[in-house]
Coordinates of C-alpha atoms and ligand atoms in Angstrom, one line a residue:
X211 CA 73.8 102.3 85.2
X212 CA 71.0 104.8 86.8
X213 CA 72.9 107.5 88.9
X214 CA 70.4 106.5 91.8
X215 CA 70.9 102.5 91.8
X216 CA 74.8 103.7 91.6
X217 CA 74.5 105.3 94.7
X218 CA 72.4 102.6 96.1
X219 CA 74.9 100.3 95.6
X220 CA 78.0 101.8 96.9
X221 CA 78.0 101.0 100.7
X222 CA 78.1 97.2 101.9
X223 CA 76.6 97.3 105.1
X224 CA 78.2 93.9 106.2
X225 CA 81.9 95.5 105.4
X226 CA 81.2 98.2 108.3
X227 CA 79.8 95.6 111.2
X228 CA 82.0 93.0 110.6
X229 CA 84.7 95.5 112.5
X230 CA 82.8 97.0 114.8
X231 CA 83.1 95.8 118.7
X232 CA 80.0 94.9 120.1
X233 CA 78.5 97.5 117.8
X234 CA 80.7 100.2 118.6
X235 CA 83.3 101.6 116.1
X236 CA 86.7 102.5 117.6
X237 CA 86.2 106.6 118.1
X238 CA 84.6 106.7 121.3
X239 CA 84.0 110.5 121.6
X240 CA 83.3 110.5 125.4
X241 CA 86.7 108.8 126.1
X242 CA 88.6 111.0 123.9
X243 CA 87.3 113.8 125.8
X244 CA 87.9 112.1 128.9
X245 CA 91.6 111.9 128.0
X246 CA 91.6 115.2 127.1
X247 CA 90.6 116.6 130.4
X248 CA 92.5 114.3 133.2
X249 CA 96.0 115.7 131.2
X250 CA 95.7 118.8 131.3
X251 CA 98.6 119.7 133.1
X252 CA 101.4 116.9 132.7
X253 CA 104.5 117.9 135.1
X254 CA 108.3 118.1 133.6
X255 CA 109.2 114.8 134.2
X256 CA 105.7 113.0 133.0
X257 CA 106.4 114.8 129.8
X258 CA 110.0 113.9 130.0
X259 CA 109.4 110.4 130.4
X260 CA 106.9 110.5 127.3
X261 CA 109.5 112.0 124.9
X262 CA 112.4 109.2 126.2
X263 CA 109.2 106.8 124.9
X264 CA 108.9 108.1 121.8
X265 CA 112.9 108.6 120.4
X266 CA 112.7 104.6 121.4
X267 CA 110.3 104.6 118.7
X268 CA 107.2 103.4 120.5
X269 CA 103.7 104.5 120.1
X270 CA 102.3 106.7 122.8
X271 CA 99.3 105.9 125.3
X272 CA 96.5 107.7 124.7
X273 CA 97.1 110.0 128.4
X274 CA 100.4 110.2 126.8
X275 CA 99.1 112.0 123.6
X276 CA 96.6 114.3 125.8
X277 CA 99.1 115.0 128.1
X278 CA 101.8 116.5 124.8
X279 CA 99.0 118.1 123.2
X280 CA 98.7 120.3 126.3
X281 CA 102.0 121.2 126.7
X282 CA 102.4 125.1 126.9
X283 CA 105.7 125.3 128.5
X284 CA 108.5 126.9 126.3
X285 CA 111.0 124.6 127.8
X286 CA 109.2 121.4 127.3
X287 CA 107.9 122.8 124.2
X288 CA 111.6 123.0 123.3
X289 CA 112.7 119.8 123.7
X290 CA 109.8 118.0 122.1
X291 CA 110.9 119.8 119.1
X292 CA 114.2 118.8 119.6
X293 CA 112.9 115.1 120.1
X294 CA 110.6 115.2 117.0
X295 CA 114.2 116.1 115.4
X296 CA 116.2 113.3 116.6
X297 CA 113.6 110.8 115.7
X298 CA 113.1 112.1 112.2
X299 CA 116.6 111.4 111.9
X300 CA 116.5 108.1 113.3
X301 CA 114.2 106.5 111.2
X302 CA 114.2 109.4 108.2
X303 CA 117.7 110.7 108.4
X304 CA 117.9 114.1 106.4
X305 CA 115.5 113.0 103.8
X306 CA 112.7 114.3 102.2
X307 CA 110.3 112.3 99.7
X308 CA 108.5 114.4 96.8
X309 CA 105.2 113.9 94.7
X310 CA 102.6 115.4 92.7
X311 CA 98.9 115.2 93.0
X312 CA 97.2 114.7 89.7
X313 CA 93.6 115.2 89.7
X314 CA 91.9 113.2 86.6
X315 CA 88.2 114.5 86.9
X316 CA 85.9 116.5 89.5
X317 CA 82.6 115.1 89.3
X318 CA 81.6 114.3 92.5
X319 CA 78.4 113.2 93.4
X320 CA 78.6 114.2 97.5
X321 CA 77.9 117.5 99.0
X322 CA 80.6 118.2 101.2
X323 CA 80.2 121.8 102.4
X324 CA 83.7 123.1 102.2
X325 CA 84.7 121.6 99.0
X326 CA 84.1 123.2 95.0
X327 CA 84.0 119.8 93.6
X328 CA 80.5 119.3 95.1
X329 CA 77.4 118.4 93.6
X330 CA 75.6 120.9 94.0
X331 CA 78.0 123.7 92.7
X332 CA 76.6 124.3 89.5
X333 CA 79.3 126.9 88.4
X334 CA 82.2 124.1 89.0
X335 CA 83.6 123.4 85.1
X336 CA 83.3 119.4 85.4
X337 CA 85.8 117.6 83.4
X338 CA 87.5 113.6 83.6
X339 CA 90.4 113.0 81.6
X340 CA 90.7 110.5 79.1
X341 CA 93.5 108.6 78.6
X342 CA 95.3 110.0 75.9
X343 CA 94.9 113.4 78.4
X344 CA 96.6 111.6 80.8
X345 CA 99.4 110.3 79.0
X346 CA 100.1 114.2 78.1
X347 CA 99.9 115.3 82.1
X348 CA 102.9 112.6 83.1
X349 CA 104.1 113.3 79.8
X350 CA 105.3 116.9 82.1
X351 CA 105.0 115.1 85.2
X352 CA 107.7 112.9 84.4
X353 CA 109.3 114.2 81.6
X354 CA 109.6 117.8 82.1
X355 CA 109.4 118.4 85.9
X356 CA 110.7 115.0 87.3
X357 CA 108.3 113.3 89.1
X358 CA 108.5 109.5 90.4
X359 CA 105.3 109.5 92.4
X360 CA 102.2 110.8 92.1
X361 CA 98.8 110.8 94.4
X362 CA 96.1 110.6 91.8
X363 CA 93.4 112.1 93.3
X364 CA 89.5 111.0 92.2
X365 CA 86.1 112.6 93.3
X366 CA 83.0 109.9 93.9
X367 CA 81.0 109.4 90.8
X368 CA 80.5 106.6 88.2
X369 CA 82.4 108.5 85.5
X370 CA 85.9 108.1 87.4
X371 CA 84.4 104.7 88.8
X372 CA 86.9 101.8 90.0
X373 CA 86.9 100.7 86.2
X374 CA 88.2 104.1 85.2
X375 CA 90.8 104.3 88.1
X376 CA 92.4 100.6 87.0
X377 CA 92.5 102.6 83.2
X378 CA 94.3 106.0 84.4
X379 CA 96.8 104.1 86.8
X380 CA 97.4 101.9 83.7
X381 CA 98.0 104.7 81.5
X382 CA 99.9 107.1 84.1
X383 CA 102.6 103.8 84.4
X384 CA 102.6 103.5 80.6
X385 CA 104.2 106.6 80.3
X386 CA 108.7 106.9 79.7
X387 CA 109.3 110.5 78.7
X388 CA 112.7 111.2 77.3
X389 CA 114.7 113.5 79.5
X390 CA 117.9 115.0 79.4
X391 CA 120.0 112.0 79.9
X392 CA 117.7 109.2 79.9
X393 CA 114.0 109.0 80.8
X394 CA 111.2 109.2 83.3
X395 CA 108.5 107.4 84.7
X396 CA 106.3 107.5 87.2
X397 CA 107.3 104.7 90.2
X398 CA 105.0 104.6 92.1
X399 CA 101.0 105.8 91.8
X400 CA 99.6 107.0 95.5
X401 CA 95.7 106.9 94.8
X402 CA 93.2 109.3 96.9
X403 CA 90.2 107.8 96.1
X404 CA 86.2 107.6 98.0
X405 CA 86.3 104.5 100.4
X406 CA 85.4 101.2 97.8
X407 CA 84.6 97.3 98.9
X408 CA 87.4 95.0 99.4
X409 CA 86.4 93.4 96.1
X410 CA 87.3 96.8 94.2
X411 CA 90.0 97.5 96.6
X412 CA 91.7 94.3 95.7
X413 CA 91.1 95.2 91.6
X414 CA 92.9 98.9 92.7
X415 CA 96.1 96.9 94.5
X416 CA 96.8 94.7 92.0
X417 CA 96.5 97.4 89.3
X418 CA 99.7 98.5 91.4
X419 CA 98.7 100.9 93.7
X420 CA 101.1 102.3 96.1
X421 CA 99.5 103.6 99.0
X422 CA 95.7 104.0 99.4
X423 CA 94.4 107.4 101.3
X424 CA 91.3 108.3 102.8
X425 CA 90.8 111.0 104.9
X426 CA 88.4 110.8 107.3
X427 CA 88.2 114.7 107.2
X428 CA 86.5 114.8 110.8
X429 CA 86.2 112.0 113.5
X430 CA 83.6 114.3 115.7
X431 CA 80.5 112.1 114.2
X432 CA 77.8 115.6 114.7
X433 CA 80.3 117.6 112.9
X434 CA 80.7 115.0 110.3
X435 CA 77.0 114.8 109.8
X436 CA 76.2 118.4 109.6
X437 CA 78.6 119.1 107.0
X438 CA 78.2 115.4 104.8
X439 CA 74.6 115.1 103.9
X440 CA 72.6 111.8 105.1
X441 CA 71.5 111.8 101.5
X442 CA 75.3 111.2 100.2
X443 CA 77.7 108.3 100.4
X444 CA 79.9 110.1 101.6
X445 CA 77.3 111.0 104.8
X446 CA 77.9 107.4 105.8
X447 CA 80.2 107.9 108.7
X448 CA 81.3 104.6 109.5
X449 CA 81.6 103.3 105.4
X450 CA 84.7 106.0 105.7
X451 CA 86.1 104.9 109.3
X452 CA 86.8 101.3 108.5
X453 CA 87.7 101.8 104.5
X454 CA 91.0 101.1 105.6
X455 CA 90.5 98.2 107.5
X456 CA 89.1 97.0 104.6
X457 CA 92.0 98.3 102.4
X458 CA 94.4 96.0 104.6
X459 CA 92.1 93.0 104.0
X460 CA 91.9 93.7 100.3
X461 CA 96.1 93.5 100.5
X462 CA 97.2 97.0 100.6
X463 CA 100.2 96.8 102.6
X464 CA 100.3 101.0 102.6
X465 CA 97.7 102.8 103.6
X466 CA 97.5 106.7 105.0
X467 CA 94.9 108.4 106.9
X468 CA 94.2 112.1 108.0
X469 CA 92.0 114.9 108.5
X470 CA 91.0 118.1 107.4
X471 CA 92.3 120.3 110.0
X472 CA 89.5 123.2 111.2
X473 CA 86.6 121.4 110.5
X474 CA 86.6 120.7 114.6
X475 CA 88.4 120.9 117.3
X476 CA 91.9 119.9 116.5
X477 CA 92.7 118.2 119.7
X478 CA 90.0 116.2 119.1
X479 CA 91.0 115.3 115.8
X480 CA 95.2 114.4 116.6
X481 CA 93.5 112.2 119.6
X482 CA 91.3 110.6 117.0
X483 CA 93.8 110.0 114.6
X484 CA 95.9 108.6 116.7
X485 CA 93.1 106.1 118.0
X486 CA 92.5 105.6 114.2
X487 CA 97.1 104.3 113.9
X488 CA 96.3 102.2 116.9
X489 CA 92.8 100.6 115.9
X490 CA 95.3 99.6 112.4
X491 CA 98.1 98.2 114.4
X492 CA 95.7 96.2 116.8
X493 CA 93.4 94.5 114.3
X494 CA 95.2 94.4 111.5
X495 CA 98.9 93.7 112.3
X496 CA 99.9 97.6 110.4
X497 CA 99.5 101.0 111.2
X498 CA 99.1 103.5 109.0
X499 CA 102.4 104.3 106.2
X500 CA 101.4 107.8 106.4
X501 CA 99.6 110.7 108.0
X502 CA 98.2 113.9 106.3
X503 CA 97.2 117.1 108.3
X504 CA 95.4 119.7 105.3
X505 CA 94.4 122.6 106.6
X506 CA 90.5 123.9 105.3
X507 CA 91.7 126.8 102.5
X508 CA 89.3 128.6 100.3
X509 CA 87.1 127.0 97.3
X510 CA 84.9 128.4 95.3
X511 CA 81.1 128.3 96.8
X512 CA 82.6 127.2 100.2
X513 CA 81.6 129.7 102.7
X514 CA 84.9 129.3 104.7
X515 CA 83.3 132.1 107.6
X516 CA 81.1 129.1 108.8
X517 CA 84.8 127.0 109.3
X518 CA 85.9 130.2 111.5
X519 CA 85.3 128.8 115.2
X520 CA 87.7 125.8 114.4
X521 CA 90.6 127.2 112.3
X522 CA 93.7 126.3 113.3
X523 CA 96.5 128.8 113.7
X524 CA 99.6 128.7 112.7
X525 CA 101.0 128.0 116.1
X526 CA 98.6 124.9 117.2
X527 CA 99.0 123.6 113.7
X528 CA 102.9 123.4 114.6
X529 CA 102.3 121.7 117.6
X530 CA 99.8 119.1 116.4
X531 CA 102.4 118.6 113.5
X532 CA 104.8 117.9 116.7
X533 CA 102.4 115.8 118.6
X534 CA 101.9 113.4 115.9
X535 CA 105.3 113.1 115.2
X536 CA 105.6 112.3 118.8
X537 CA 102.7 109.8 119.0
X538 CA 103.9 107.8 116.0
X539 CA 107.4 107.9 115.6
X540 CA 107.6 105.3 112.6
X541 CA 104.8 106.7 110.3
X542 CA 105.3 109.1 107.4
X543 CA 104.1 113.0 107.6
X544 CA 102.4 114.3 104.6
X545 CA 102.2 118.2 104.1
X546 CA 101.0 119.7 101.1
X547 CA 101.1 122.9 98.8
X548 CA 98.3 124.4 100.8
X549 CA 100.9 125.2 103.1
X550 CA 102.8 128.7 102.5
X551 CA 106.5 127.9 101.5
X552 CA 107.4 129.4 105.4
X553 CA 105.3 126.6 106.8
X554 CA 106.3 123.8 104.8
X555 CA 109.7 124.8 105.8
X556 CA 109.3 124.7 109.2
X557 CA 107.1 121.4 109.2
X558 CA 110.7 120.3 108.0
X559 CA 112.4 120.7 111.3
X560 CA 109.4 119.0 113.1
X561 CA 110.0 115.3 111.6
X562 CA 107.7 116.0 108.4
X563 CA 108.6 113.6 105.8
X564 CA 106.7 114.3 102.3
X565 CA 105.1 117.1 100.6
X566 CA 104.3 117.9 96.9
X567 CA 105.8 120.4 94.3
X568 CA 105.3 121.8 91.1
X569 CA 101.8 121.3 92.6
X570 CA 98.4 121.6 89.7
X571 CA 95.4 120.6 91.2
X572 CA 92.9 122.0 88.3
X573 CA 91.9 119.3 85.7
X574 CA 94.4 118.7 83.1
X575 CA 96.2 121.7 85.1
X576 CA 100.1 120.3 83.9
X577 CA 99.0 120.6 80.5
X578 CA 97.2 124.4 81.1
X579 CA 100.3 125.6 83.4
X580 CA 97.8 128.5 84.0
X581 CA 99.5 131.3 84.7
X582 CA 96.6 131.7 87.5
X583 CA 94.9 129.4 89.3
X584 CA 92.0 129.1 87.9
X585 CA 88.9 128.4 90.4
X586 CA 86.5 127.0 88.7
X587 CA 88.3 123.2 88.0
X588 CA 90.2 123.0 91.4
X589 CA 89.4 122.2 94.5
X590 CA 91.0 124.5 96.8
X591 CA 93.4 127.2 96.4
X592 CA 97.5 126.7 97.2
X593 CA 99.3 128.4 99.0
X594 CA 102.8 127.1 97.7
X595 CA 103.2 127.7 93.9
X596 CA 107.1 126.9 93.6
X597 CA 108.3 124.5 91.0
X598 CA 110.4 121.1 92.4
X599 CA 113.6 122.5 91.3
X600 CA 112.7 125.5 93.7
X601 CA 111.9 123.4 96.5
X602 CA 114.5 120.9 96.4
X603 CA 116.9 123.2 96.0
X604 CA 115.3 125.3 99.1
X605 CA 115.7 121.3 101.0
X606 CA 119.4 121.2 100.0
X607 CA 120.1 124.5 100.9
X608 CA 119.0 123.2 104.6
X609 CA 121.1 120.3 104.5
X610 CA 118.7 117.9 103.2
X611 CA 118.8 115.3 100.5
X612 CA 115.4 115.1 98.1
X613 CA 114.5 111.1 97.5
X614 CA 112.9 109.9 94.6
X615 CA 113.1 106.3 95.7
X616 CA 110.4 103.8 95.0
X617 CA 112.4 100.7 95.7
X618 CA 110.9 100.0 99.0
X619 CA 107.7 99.2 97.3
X620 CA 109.0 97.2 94.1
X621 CA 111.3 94.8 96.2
X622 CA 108.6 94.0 99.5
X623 CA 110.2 96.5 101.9
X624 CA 106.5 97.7 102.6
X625 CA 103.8 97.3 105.1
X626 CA 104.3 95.0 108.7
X627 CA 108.0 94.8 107.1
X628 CA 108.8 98.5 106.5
X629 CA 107.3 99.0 109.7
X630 CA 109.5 96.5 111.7
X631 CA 112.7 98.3 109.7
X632 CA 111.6 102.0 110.5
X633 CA 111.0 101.5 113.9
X634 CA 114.5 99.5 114.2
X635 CA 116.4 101.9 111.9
X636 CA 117.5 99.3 109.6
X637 CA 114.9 100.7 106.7
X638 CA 117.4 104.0 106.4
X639 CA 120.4 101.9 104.9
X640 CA 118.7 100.9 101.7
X641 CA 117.0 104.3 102.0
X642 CA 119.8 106.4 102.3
X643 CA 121.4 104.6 99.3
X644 CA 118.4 104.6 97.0
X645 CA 118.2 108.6 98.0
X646 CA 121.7 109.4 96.6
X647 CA 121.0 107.4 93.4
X648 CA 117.4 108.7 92.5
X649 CA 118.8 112.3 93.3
X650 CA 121.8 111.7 91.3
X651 CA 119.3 110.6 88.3
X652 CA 117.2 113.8 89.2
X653 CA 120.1 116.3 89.3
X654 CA 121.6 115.0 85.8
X655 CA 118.0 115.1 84.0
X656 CA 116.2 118.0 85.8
X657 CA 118.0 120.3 88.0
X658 CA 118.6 124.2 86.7
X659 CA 122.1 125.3 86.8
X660 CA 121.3 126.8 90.4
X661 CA 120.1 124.1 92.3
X662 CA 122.7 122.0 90.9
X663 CA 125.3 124.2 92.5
X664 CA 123.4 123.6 95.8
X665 CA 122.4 120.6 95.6
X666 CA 125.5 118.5 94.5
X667 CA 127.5 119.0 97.6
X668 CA 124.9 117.8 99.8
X669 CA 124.9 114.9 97.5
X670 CA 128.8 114.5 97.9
X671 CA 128.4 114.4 101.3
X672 CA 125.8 111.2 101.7
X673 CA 128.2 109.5 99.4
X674 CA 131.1 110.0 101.8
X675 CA 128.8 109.0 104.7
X676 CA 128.0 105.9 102.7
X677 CA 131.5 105.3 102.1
X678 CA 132.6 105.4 105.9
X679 CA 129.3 103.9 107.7
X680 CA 128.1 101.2 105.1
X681 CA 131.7 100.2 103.6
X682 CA 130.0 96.3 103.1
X683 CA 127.9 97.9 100.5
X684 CA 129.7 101.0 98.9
X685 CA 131.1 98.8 96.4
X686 CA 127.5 97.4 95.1
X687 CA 126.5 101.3 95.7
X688 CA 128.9 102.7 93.9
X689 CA 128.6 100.2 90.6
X690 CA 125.0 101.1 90.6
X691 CA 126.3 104.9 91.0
X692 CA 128.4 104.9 88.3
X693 CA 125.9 103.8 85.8
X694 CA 123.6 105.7 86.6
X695 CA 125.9 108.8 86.0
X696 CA 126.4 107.4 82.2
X697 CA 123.1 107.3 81.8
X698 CA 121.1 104.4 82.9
X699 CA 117.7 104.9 85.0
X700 CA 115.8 103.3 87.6
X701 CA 118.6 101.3 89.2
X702 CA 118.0 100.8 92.9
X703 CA 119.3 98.3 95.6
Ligands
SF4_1023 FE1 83.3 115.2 96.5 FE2 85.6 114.8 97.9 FE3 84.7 117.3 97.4 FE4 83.4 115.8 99.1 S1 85.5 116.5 99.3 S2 82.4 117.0 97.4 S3 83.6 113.8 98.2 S4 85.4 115.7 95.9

């Protein structure tokens, strides 16, 4: 097909207005800002009250979020941290979930200002994988390293069309690599795609999609449309907002949102994210299953001066990290490799839930294991190089257990249901059982001699907790348990 009529044909007018109220979508700038200003202060006990609100589990108000994103007070500041905590262990306990991103191609044919994979940047090295190419990438991914899930990350442009997604998700779950005791495979394929129709988006979830991300990148609609050009898809404000109301219509029962943190104002942006969770909830029965906060990093022929009056320092990006772990107790936290290894660990101990390892992000990058990163095929540069083994044994050294789990997705717990057992606590039980088996596979097929030291106490100890606080199912556990240990895979309950 022409390029041109491609593009032409991308955005169904019908599948934006068909959400809109009264002809107005759901960020209403002038009210966010309203928010913002009446909570400036909040006293003690307003912010007191707020944080009682949230370890119940309950979504905040919007003067609620305003009034915790301007909380300065050390005190305060204090025990929303040690809130944040308490709920991450109510609905998370001490786990953490792990993936990798696998990028299949970087054509692209937006213009996004901050990103290398744009159009116009004629020095990019453009490159989509085919699918014997991708076989060899979870070949490692699953094989080597020990991956379960992946996001598979896609630019816009008819050569990874909706066609050629359906084909790579095919071929990534085709893949069983031998391991050291039995084999891997990738359980469960996370797609970060460009917003599609419902018809393609009902093609991508019953390919077997996982969850479906979008990030809206900014909701400030002048920044959005100084920095995405009319003349792009991706220019169309309101074809992003609602891709996810369209995603839930399609079937997707798991979708995540987020933003690209120092394009604007980040207060703006938590407020607006927030307002995006509720919009979900309200018209569509289902929030969003997870929440991702990148922050803008370098790219080749992305002028990251011009990004200067919004970057976000390391101090507000801890709080917002805290705010929305406040505002929406139930939903997952996504940070990524962009993040310096100090950061990631400290996003750990404000309710953050998932982040990648072992991370590649140039094309075909698993198969190159550049020694460097090498600028021309990637997006962005990282700012956490360690391998999975590093970082999970860095999470056990701090008490916490690594889960490979999948189960949730493969037996129903997912969407309106996994949302109704997170936010009564019943969702950990399975959880906390399908952690300790997937880790126990992990440990026996991947871990180095090191982490294994570390990491099998902290595995000892869920068992015992299993033992004393879920005796009805230890015995069923422990069956599964034991074959696993001989050698069987991908047993869950
Ligand atoms: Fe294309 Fe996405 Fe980069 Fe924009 S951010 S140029 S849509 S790959």
């Amino acid at each position: 097909m022409d390029l041109k009529v491609w593009k032409d044909t991308r955005i169904i007018q019908a599948e934006i207005d068909k959400y809109l109220d009264d002809g107005h979508d759901y960020i209403n700038e002038a009210e966010i800002w309203d928010k913002l200003a009446k909570n400036q202060s909040p006293t003690k006990e307003q912010v007191r009250d707020i944080l009682k609100k949230s370890l119940a589990i309950k979504n905040l108000s919007p003067d609620e979020v305003a009034a915790l994103i301007h909380v300065k007070d050390p005190e305060l500041i204090a025990e929303m941290k040690d809130t944040a905590l308490k709920i991450k262990k109510k609905v998370y306990d001490n786990r953490i979930v792990t993936f990798a991103p696998l990028y299949l191609g970087n054509y692209c044919v937006n213009n996004c200002a901050y990103c290398g994979f744009k159009e116009v940047n004629t020095d990019a090295q453009r490159r989509v994988l085919n699918m014997e190419e991708i076989k060899k990438e979870v070949e490692i991914l699953a094989g080597k390293i020990g991956h379960k899930r992946l996001v598979v990350v896609y630019g816009e442009h008819p050569k990874n069309d909706i066609d050629y997604i359906i084909d790579s998700i095919k071929a990534v779950y085709s893949v069983k690599a031998p391991t050291r005791r039995g084999f891997g495979n990738i359980r469960r394929v996370n797609v970060n795609a460009p917003p599609f129709s419902v018809a393609d988006l009902r093609r991508l979830y019953e390919v077997g999609v996982g969850t479906y991300q979008v990030f809206q990148e900014t909701y400030h609609r002048p920044t959005y449309e100084r920095l995405h050009p009319a003349n792009t898809i991706k220019g169309n404000y309101r074809w992003r907002l609602y891709c996810m109301h369209r995603a839930l219509e399609a079937g997707f029962d798991d979708v995540g949102i987020g933003v690209l943190f120092g394009l604007f104002d980040w207060k703006f942006e938590v407020m607006s994210l927030v307002y995006h969770s509720w919009e979900l909830e309200k018209k569509l029965g289902i929030g969003p299953h997870t929440i991702s906060f990148p922050r803008i990093e370098p790219a080749l022929h992305a002028d990251l001066s011009k990004f200067d009056k919004y970057r976000v320092s390391d101090d507000d990006f801890k709080h917002l990290m805290l705010v929305i772990r406040l505002a929406v107790p139930f939903t997952g936290m996504i940070i990524t490799c962009r993040e310096s290894a100090a950061m990631k660990s400290e996003a750990l101990s404000l309710g953050v839930t998932q982040t990648d390892a072992s991370s590649k992000i140039d094309i075909g990058g698993y198969q190159i294991a550049a020694t460097k990163q090498a600028e021309e095929t990637q997006q962005f540069i990282l700012g956490d190089t360690r391998t999975l083994d590093e970082q999970i044994r860095d999470f056990a050294q701090k008490g916490h257990i690594t889960s490979f789990c999948t189960a949730g997705y493969r037996c129903g717990r997912t969407g309106q249901c996994i949302m109704d057992l997170l936010r009564t606590g019943q969702e950990g039980k399975f959880c906390k059982l399908n952690a300790v088996l997937t880790f126990r596979e992990w440990i026996d097929d991947f871990a180095s001699e090191e982490t294994k030291r570390i990491a099998e106490p902290v595995l000892q100890k869920e068992i015992a907790e299993i033992k004393e606080r879920m005796p009805d199912l230890y015995k069923k556990f422990l069956a599964l348990y034991e074959r696993i240990a001989a050698g069987e895979r991908d047993l869950y309950i």
